Amino acid sequence: MSMGAALSSASGALSSSQTKTFDIVILGLDDAGKTSLINRLKAPGLLVGALPEATPTFAFESESISYGDNHITLWEMGGHEKLRPLWRSFMWKGHAHMFVVDATAPARFAEAKEELDRLLGELRLREHAHPVLVVANKIDAPGAPQLPEISRALDIESLAQGDRLVGLKSTSATSGEGVQEVMDWFVANVSHDQIARHNEYKAEVQANQ
């Protein structure tokens, strides 16, 4: 079965009663593969090596996709160091957040952890807890560390405190490995109640701008 068929089959199994419309804000250091991951989500059936060449994101971009009966908008924020102060201005758009880490760059795990800690610190100031999924991308590259090692480096276990939901998954935007599991995680963990609460919050933010 192809990657596209697998995604279609799995997402098609979701019943209409589970239909959700929500936004995911995608953050991470530069070169983590955020744009390539979005391209894979947009076109899961593309063969390995057929994804369009990704270019750096210098502000933010959005893409809307369907996953089963669910309608999801992906907001990607540029990861260059000079752009990271802008993350705070756009985080409120997300019902959930994805933080992408380059699994082939262990030397940058400490930097990634610092930014992830900062993200979670900002979210703790919000009225409602948002699901956060850390995605270790490029996991199929030769020599890439295994997920348990990445989990220890980022101290994932200690990040989920109180009602804060923090998960960890691995993917390869190139091959599509793990992409279905990532989307299933968000569909399962972004609840209808949380969507409604955050929509009210977003309306308040927009009204005060």
XYZ file of N, CA and C in Angstrom, residues 8-181:
522
model
N -5.002 7.817 3.430
C -6.406 7.917 3.065
C -7.233 6.871 3.791
N -6.707 5.651 3.864
C -7.428 4.567 4.529
C -7.602 4.838 6.007
N -6.508 5.262 6.657
C -6.571 5.488 8.099
C -7.451 6.675 8.431
N -7.257 7.781 7.702
C -8.028 8.979 8.015
C -9.482 8.805 7.622
N -9.738 8.001 6.583
C -11.109 7.777 6.169
C -11.903 6.999 7.188
N -11.209 6.306 8.076
C -11.890 5.519 9.100
C -12.508 6.390 10.180
N -12.123 7.668 10.227
C -12.672 8.566 11.237
C -14.122 8.881 10.889
N -15.011 8.757 11.821
C -16.428 8.977 11.551
C -16.744 10.458 11.518
N -17.881 10.806 10.894
C -18.275 12.203 10.776
C -18.526 12.825 12.138
N -18.888 12.005 13.125
C -19.140 12.534 14.462
C -17.864 13.052 15.107
N -16.727 12.693 14.549
C -15.448 13.120 15.092
C -14.867 14.312 14.337
N -15.615 14.844 13.384
C -15.100 15.924 12.554
C -14.651 17.105 13.407
N -13.459 17.592 13.113
C -12.901 18.724 13.843
C -12.279 19.708 12.858
N -12.318 20.975 13.213
C -11.642 22.024 12.457
C -10.729 22.751 13.425
N -9.429 22.668 13.182
C -8.501 23.289 14.124
C -7.202 23.682 13.431
N -6.407 24.476 14.143
C -5.141 24.996 13.624
C -3.976 24.408 14.412
N -2.894 24.118 13.700
C -1.645 23.682 14.322
C -0.562 24.693 13.966
N 0.087 25.257 14.958
C 1.241 26.128 14.729
C 2.494 25.261 14.770
N 3.312 25.365 13.711
C 4.503 24.529 13.570
C 5.747 25.384 13.773
N 6.527 25.022 14.783
C 7.731 25.760 15.146
C 8.928 24.818 15.138
N 10.109 25.391 15.252
C 11.332 24.599 15.293
C 12.489 25.403 14.743
N 13.696 24.945 15.016
C 14.876 25.646 14.533
C 14.920 25.632 13.010
N 15.731 26.525 12.457
C 15.962 26.517 11.022
C 16.566 25.178 10.593
N 16.214 24.750 9.394
C 16.703 23.497 8.792
C 16.175 22.242 9.480
N 15.132 22.363 10.280
C 14.566 21.171 10.921
C 13.714 20.355 9.958
N 13.306 20.976 8.841
C 12.480 20.273 7.865
C 10.999 20.549 8.000
N 10.644 21.708 8.559
C 9.230 22.038 8.765
C 8.487 22.151 7.436
N 9.080 22.882 6.486
C 8.419 23.067 5.191
C 8.276 21.748 4.453
N 9.310 20.925 4.484
C 9.233 19.617 3.818
C 8.161 18.740 4.448
N 8.019 18.837 5.755
C 6.993 18.054 6.441
C 5.599 18.503 6.006
N 5.406 19.811 5.878
C 4.118 20.324 5.400
C 3.863 19.870 3.971
N 4.897 19.918 3.128
C 4.741 19.449 1.749
C 4.330 17.982 1.708
N 4.873 17.180 2.611
C 4.491 15.765 2.677
C 3.048 15.621 3.137
N 2.617 16.431 4.094
C 1.237 16.370 4.567
C 0.261 16.778 3.468
N 0.673 17.727 2.627
C -0.172 18.169 1.522
C -0.284 17.110 0.437
N 0.779 16.340 0.240
C 0.812 15.370 -0.856
C 1.409 14.054 -0.366
N 0.679 13.329 0.471
C 1.240 12.111 1.073
C 1.562 11.021 0.062
N 0.958 11.092 -1.131
C 1.170 10.035 -2.104
C 2.393 10.202 -2.978
N 3.109 11.319 -2.839
C 4.296 11.524 -3.669
C 5.360 10.483 -3.353
N 6.049 10.035 -4.384
C 7.117 9.067 -4.199
C 8.293 9.694 -3.467
N 9.109 8.853 -2.863
C 10.326 9.326 -2.203
C 11.172 10.096 -3.209
N 11.600 11.283 -2.818
C 12.418 12.108 -3.694
C 11.625 13.025 -4.593
N 10.278 12.920 -4.556
C 9.449 13.728 -5.445
C 8.907 14.988 -4.786
N 9.185 15.191 -3.506
C 8.719 16.404 -2.842
C 9.380 17.626 -3.464
N 8.648 18.741 -3.584
C 9.276 19.963 -4.096
C 10.385 20.428 -3.166
N 11.385 21.065 -3.746
C 12.501 21.557 -2.940
C 12.011 22.644 -1.993
N 12.344 22.503 -0.736
C 11.890 23.468 0.275
C 12.819 24.670 0.313
N 12.235 25.837 0.507
C 13.009 27.061 0.680
C 12.749 27.596 2.080
N 13.693 28.340 2.649
C 13.515 28.851 4.009
C 12.274 29.726 4.135
N 11.600 29.608 5.268
C 10.445 30.446 5.569
C 10.928 31.657 6.345
N 10.637 32.857 5.822
C 11.186 34.069 6.421
C 10.182 34.822 7.288
N 9.001 34.342 7.404
C 8.013 34.930 8.312
C 7.087 33.802 8.743
N 5.888 33.753 8.157
C 5.011 32.619 8.422
C 4.223 32.306 7.156
N 3.841 31.071 7.032
C 3.023 30.617 5.911
C 1.949 29.686 6.447
N 0.853 29.585 5.729
C -0.221 28.691 6.164
C -0.680 27.812 5.010
N -1.079 26.610 5.352
C -1.629 25.653 4.398
C -2.801 24.950 5.067
N -3.855 24.729 4.298
C -5.012 23.999 4.811
C -5.052 22.614 4.186
N -5.273 21.610 5.014
C -5.342 20.234 4.536
C -6.577 19.567 5.122
N -6.970 18.477 4.504
C -8.027 17.631 5.045
C -7.405 16.318 5.476
N -7.842 15.833 6.625
C -7.386 14.532 7.112
C -8.621 13.788 7.549
N -9.066 12.851 6.732
C -10.376 12.265 6.954
C -11.420 13.351 6.794
N -12.313 13.473 7.767
C -13.329 14.519 7.751
C -12.874 15.771 8.489
N -11.638 15.800 8.903
C -11.125 16.916 9.694
C -10.468 17.961 8.795
N -10.630 19.210 9.185
C -10.076 20.329 8.423
C -9.027 21.019 9.293
N -7.800 21.005 8.825
C -6.677 21.445 9.644
C -5.879 22.503 8.900
N -5.626 23.622 9.562
C -4.761 24.662 9.004
C -3.417 24.598 9.703
N -2.363 24.528 8.907
C -0.996 24.452 9.414
C -0.345 25.818 9.274
N 0.120 26.365 10.377
C 0.819 27.653 10.383
C 2.299 27.395 10.648
N 3.129 27.653 9.663
C 4.566 27.441 9.835
C 5.264 28.764 10.115
N 6.055 28.785 11.170
C 6.847 29.960 11.523
C 8.304 29.715 11.156
N 8.949 30.727 10.567
C 10.364 30.609 10.248
C 11.189 30.342 11.494
N 12.229 29.515 11.355
C 12.995 29.094 12.522
C 14.334 29.760 12.709
N 14.668 30.705 11.818
C 15.949 31.398 11.984
C 15.966 32.153 13.309
N 17.135 32.252 13.892
C 17.258 32.873 15.217
C 16.636 34.262 15.269
N 16.774 35.041 14.185
C 16.241 36.401 14.177
C 14.717 36.427 14.104
N 14.126 35.314 13.664
C 12.672 35.260 13.531
C 11.977 34.706 14.770
N 12.719 34.043 15.622
C 12.090 33.369 16.762
C 11.363 34.307 17.724
N 11.822 35.563 17.900
C 11.041 36.460 18.755
C 9.619 36.695 18.247
N 9.387 36.432 16.942
C 8.049 36.623 16.383
C 7.102 35.483 16.744
N 7.658 34.363 17.190
C 6.800 33.217 17.495
C 5.704 33.590 18.482
N 6.062 34.370 19.471
C 5.102 34.705 20.528
C 3.864 35.404 19.965
N 4.063 36.173 18.876
C 2.953 36.929 18.302
C 1.966 36.053 17.544
N 2.378 34.833 17.198
C 1.517 33.981 16.381
C 1.095 32.696 17.084
N 1.664 32.424 18.244
C 1.346 31.168 18.924
C -0.134 31.030 19.236
N -0.797 32.166 19.467
C -2.199 32.126 19.862
C -3.100 31.569 18.768
N -2.603 31.516 17.523
C -3.419 30.998 16.430
C -3.687 29.499 16.561
N -2.832 28.793 17.283
C -2.904 27.338 17.288
C -3.782 26.747 18.377
N -4.608 25.779 17.999
C -5.278 24.934 18.985
C -4.297 23.906 19.534
N -3.229 23.680 18.777
C -2.167 22.757 19.174
C -0.878 23.230 18.521
N 0.249 22.691 18.995
C 1.552 23.116 18.486
C 2.414 21.903 18.163
N 3.149 22.032 17.066
C 4.121 21.019 16.671
C 5.505 21.671 16.708
N 6.434 21.023 17.397
C 7.805 21.523 17.463
C 8.693 20.498 16.765
N 9.289 20.904 15.632
C 10.054 19.980 14.796
C 11.537 20.085 15.131
N 12.158 18.934 15.320
C 13.581 18.842 15.654
C 14.287 18.041 14.563
N 15.442 18.507 14.149
C 16.258 17.793 13.167
C 16.999 16.660 13.874
N 16.576 15.425 13.612
C 17.184 14.278 14.291
C 18.628 14.054 13.873
N 19.041 14.668 12.761
C 20.414 14.471 12.281
C 21.380 15.500 12.842
N 20.894 16.366 13.726
C 21.742 17.438 14.263
C 21.774 17.391 15.785
N 22.378 16.345 16.377
C 22.448 16.261 17.843
C 23.142 17.458 18.479
N 24.045 18.093 17.737
C 24.751 19.253 18.276
C 23.807 20.416 18.543
N 22.609 20.378 17.956
C 21.650 21.464 18.148
C 20.507 21.072 19.089
N 20.584 19.886 19.675
C 19.510 19.465 20.577
C 19.376 20.417 21.765
N 20.496 20.891 22.298
C 20.438 21.806 23.443
C 19.751 23.108 23.049
N 20.060 23.608 21.849
C 19.416 24.825 21.352
C 17.923 24.586 21.142
N 17.586 23.426 20.582
C 16.177 23.092 20.377
C 15.443 22.995 21.711
N 16.077 22.388 22.703
C 15.453 22.265 24.018
C 15.206 23.638 24.636
N 16.151 24.545 24.463
C 15.985 25.898 25.001
C 14.758 26.573 24.398
N 14.591 26.445 23.076
C 13.440 27.063 22.423
C 12.148 26.344 22.788
N 12.205 25.028 22.931
C 11.022 24.273 23.341
C 10.598 24.661 24.749
N 11.551 24.806 25.645
C 11.238 25.242 27.011
C 10.605 26.629 27.002
N 11.115 27.490 26.135
C 10.563 28.848 26.048
C 9.124 28.801 25.523
N 8.893 27.965 24.528
C 7.540 27.806 23.987
C 6.579 27.339 25.067
N 6.965 26.307 25.800
C 6.085 25.778 26.841
C 5.870 26.793 27.955
N 6.899 27.583 28.243
C 6.748 28.633 29.240
C 5.708 29.654 28.826
N 5.724 30.036 27.534
C 4.721 30.974 27.029
C 3.325 30.364 27.096
N 3.221 29.094 26.718
C 1.910 28.454 26.713
C 1.346 28.299 28.118
N 2.220 28.159 29.115
C 1.735 28.027 30.495
C 1.072 29.312 30.977
N 1.387 30.420 30.312
C 0.779 31.687 30.683
C -0.625 31.831 30.110
N -0.969 30.940 29.175
C -2.281 31.010 28.542
C -3.327 30.387 29.467
N -4.569 30.744 29.205
C -5.649 30.247 30.069
C -5.861 28.746 29.909
N -5.668 28.235 28.686
C -5.974 26.834 28.423
C -4.729 26.098 27.955
N -4.585 24.859 28.381
C -3.456 24.037 27.956
C -3.648 23.594 26.513
N -2.570 23.629 25.754
C -2.600 23.205 24.360
C -1.745 21.957 24.196
N -2.216 20.974 23.438
C -1.361 19.818 23.155
C -0.125 20.248 22.357
N 1.017 19.729 22.728
C 2.275 20.014 22.028
C 2.901 18.681 21.630
N 3.205 18.541 20.343
C 3.867 17.331 19.866
C 5.248 17.695 19.339
N 6.265 17.088 19.924
C 7.633 17.244 19.430
C 7.847 16.181 18.357
N 8.280 16.617 17.179
C 8.452 15.711 16.044
C 9.927 15.663 15.664
N 10.528 14.497 15.827
C 11.924 14.290 15.422
C 11.928 13.910 13.946
N 12.299 14.861 13.096
C 12.259 14.668 11.649
C 13.600 14.126 11.143
N 13.583 13.571 9.944
C 14.771 12.991 9.285
C 15.281 11.760 10.042
N 14.360 11.058 10.688
C 14.750 9.951 11.559
C 15.326 8.779 10.764
N 15.081 8.757 9.448
C 15.573 7.653 8.622
C 16.973 7.891 8.077
N 17.565 9.045 8.393
C 18.909 9.352 7.898
C 19.941 8.447 8.567
N 20.955 8.017 7.833
C 22.004 7.175 8.431
C 22.645 7.858 9.637
N 22.751 7.131 10.727
C 23.389 7.665 11.920
C 22.497 8.490 12.811
N 21.239 8.706 12.417
C 20.335 9.491 13.264
C 20.075 8.744 14.566
N 20.075 9.443 15.698
C 19.820 8.779 16.982
C 18.399 8.247 17.057
N 18.200 7.251 17.886
C 16.876 6.679 18.084
C 16.037 7.591 18.981
N 14.727 7.368 18.938
C 13.804 8.242 19.659
C 14.083 8.309 21.161
N 14.403 7.212 21.847
C 14.695 7.325 23.286
C 15.853 8.276 23.587
N 16.872 8.276 22.740
C 18.002 9.183 22.948
C 17.576 10.632 22.763
N 16.743 10.878 21.752
C 16.244 12.233 21.520
C 15.365 12.670 22.686
N 14.545 11.754 23.182
C 13.681 12.061 24.321
C 14.501 12.481 25.532
N 15.586 11.772 25.785
C 16.441 12.126 26.926
C 17.114 13.478 26.707
N 17.576 13.734 25.493
C 18.266 14.991 25.206
C 17.346 16.192 25.391
N 16.084 16.031 25.052
C 15.116 17.125 25.176
C 14.372 17.093 26.506
N 14.613 16.044 27.295
C 13.986 15.885 28.608
C 12.463 15.919 28.494
N 11.955 15.156 27.533
C 10.524 15.167 27.242
C 9.696 14.765 28.459
N 10.168 13.776 29.199
C 9.383 13.245 30.319
C 9.047 14.319 31.343
N 9.965 15.256 31.558
C 9.732 16.279 32.578
C 8.886 17.442 32.066
N 8.637 17.494 30.749
C 7.941 18.646 30.179
C 6.436 18.586 30.378
N 5.888 17.382 30.482
C 4.447 17.234 30.672
C 4.131 17.370 32.157
N 3.661 18.539 32.535
C 3.362 18.819 33.936
C 1.909 19.247 34.075
N 1.260 18.787 35.132
C -0.125 19.164 35.353
C -0.995 18.673 34.209
N -1.745 19.594 33.605
C -2.617 19.216 32.493
C -1.944 19.418 31.149
N -0.627 19.649 31.153
C 0.100 19.877 29.902
C 0.384 18.555 29.205
N -0.075 18.423 27.965
C 0.145 17.222 27.168
C 1.284 17.478 26.188
N 2.382 16.775 26.368
C 3.539 16.886 25.481
C 3.880 15.484 24.986
N 3.860 15.303 23.671
C 4.167 14.007 23.083
C 5.423 14.064 22.236
N 5.886 12.902 21.800
C 7.078 12.799 20.954
C 6.842 11.728 19.899
N 7.043 12.105 18.639
C 6.935 11.175 17.520
C 8.124 11.387 16.588
N 8.390 10.381 15.757
C 9.456 10.502 14.761
C 8.861 10.451 13.363
N 9.485 11.177 12.434
C 9.008 11.209 11.058
C 10.176 11.294 10.086
N 9.851 11.037 8.845
C 10.717 11.380 7.721
C 9.840 12.065 6.690
N 10.041 13.367 6.506
C 9.273 14.071 5.483
C 9.586 13.510 4.104
N 10.810 13.029 3.915
C 11.225 12.507 2.615
C 10.429 11.271 2.227
N 10.329 10.311 3.129
C 9.653 9.049 2.815
C 8.194 9.013 3.247
N 7.822 9.876 4.169
C 6.471 9.848 4.725
C 6.354 9.006 5.974
N 7.443 8.383 6.392
C 7.426 7.550 7.601
C 6.975 8.363 8.813
N 6.000 7.853 9.544
C 5.559 8.481 10.782
C 4.554 9.601 10.621
N 4.289 10.044 9.390
C 3.398 11.191 9.191
C 1.976 10.860 9.634
N 1.511 9.668 9.302
C 0.165 9.269 9.708
C 0.029 9.272 11.224
N 1.045 8.777 11.919
C 1.003 8.738 13.385
C 0.952 10.144 13.978
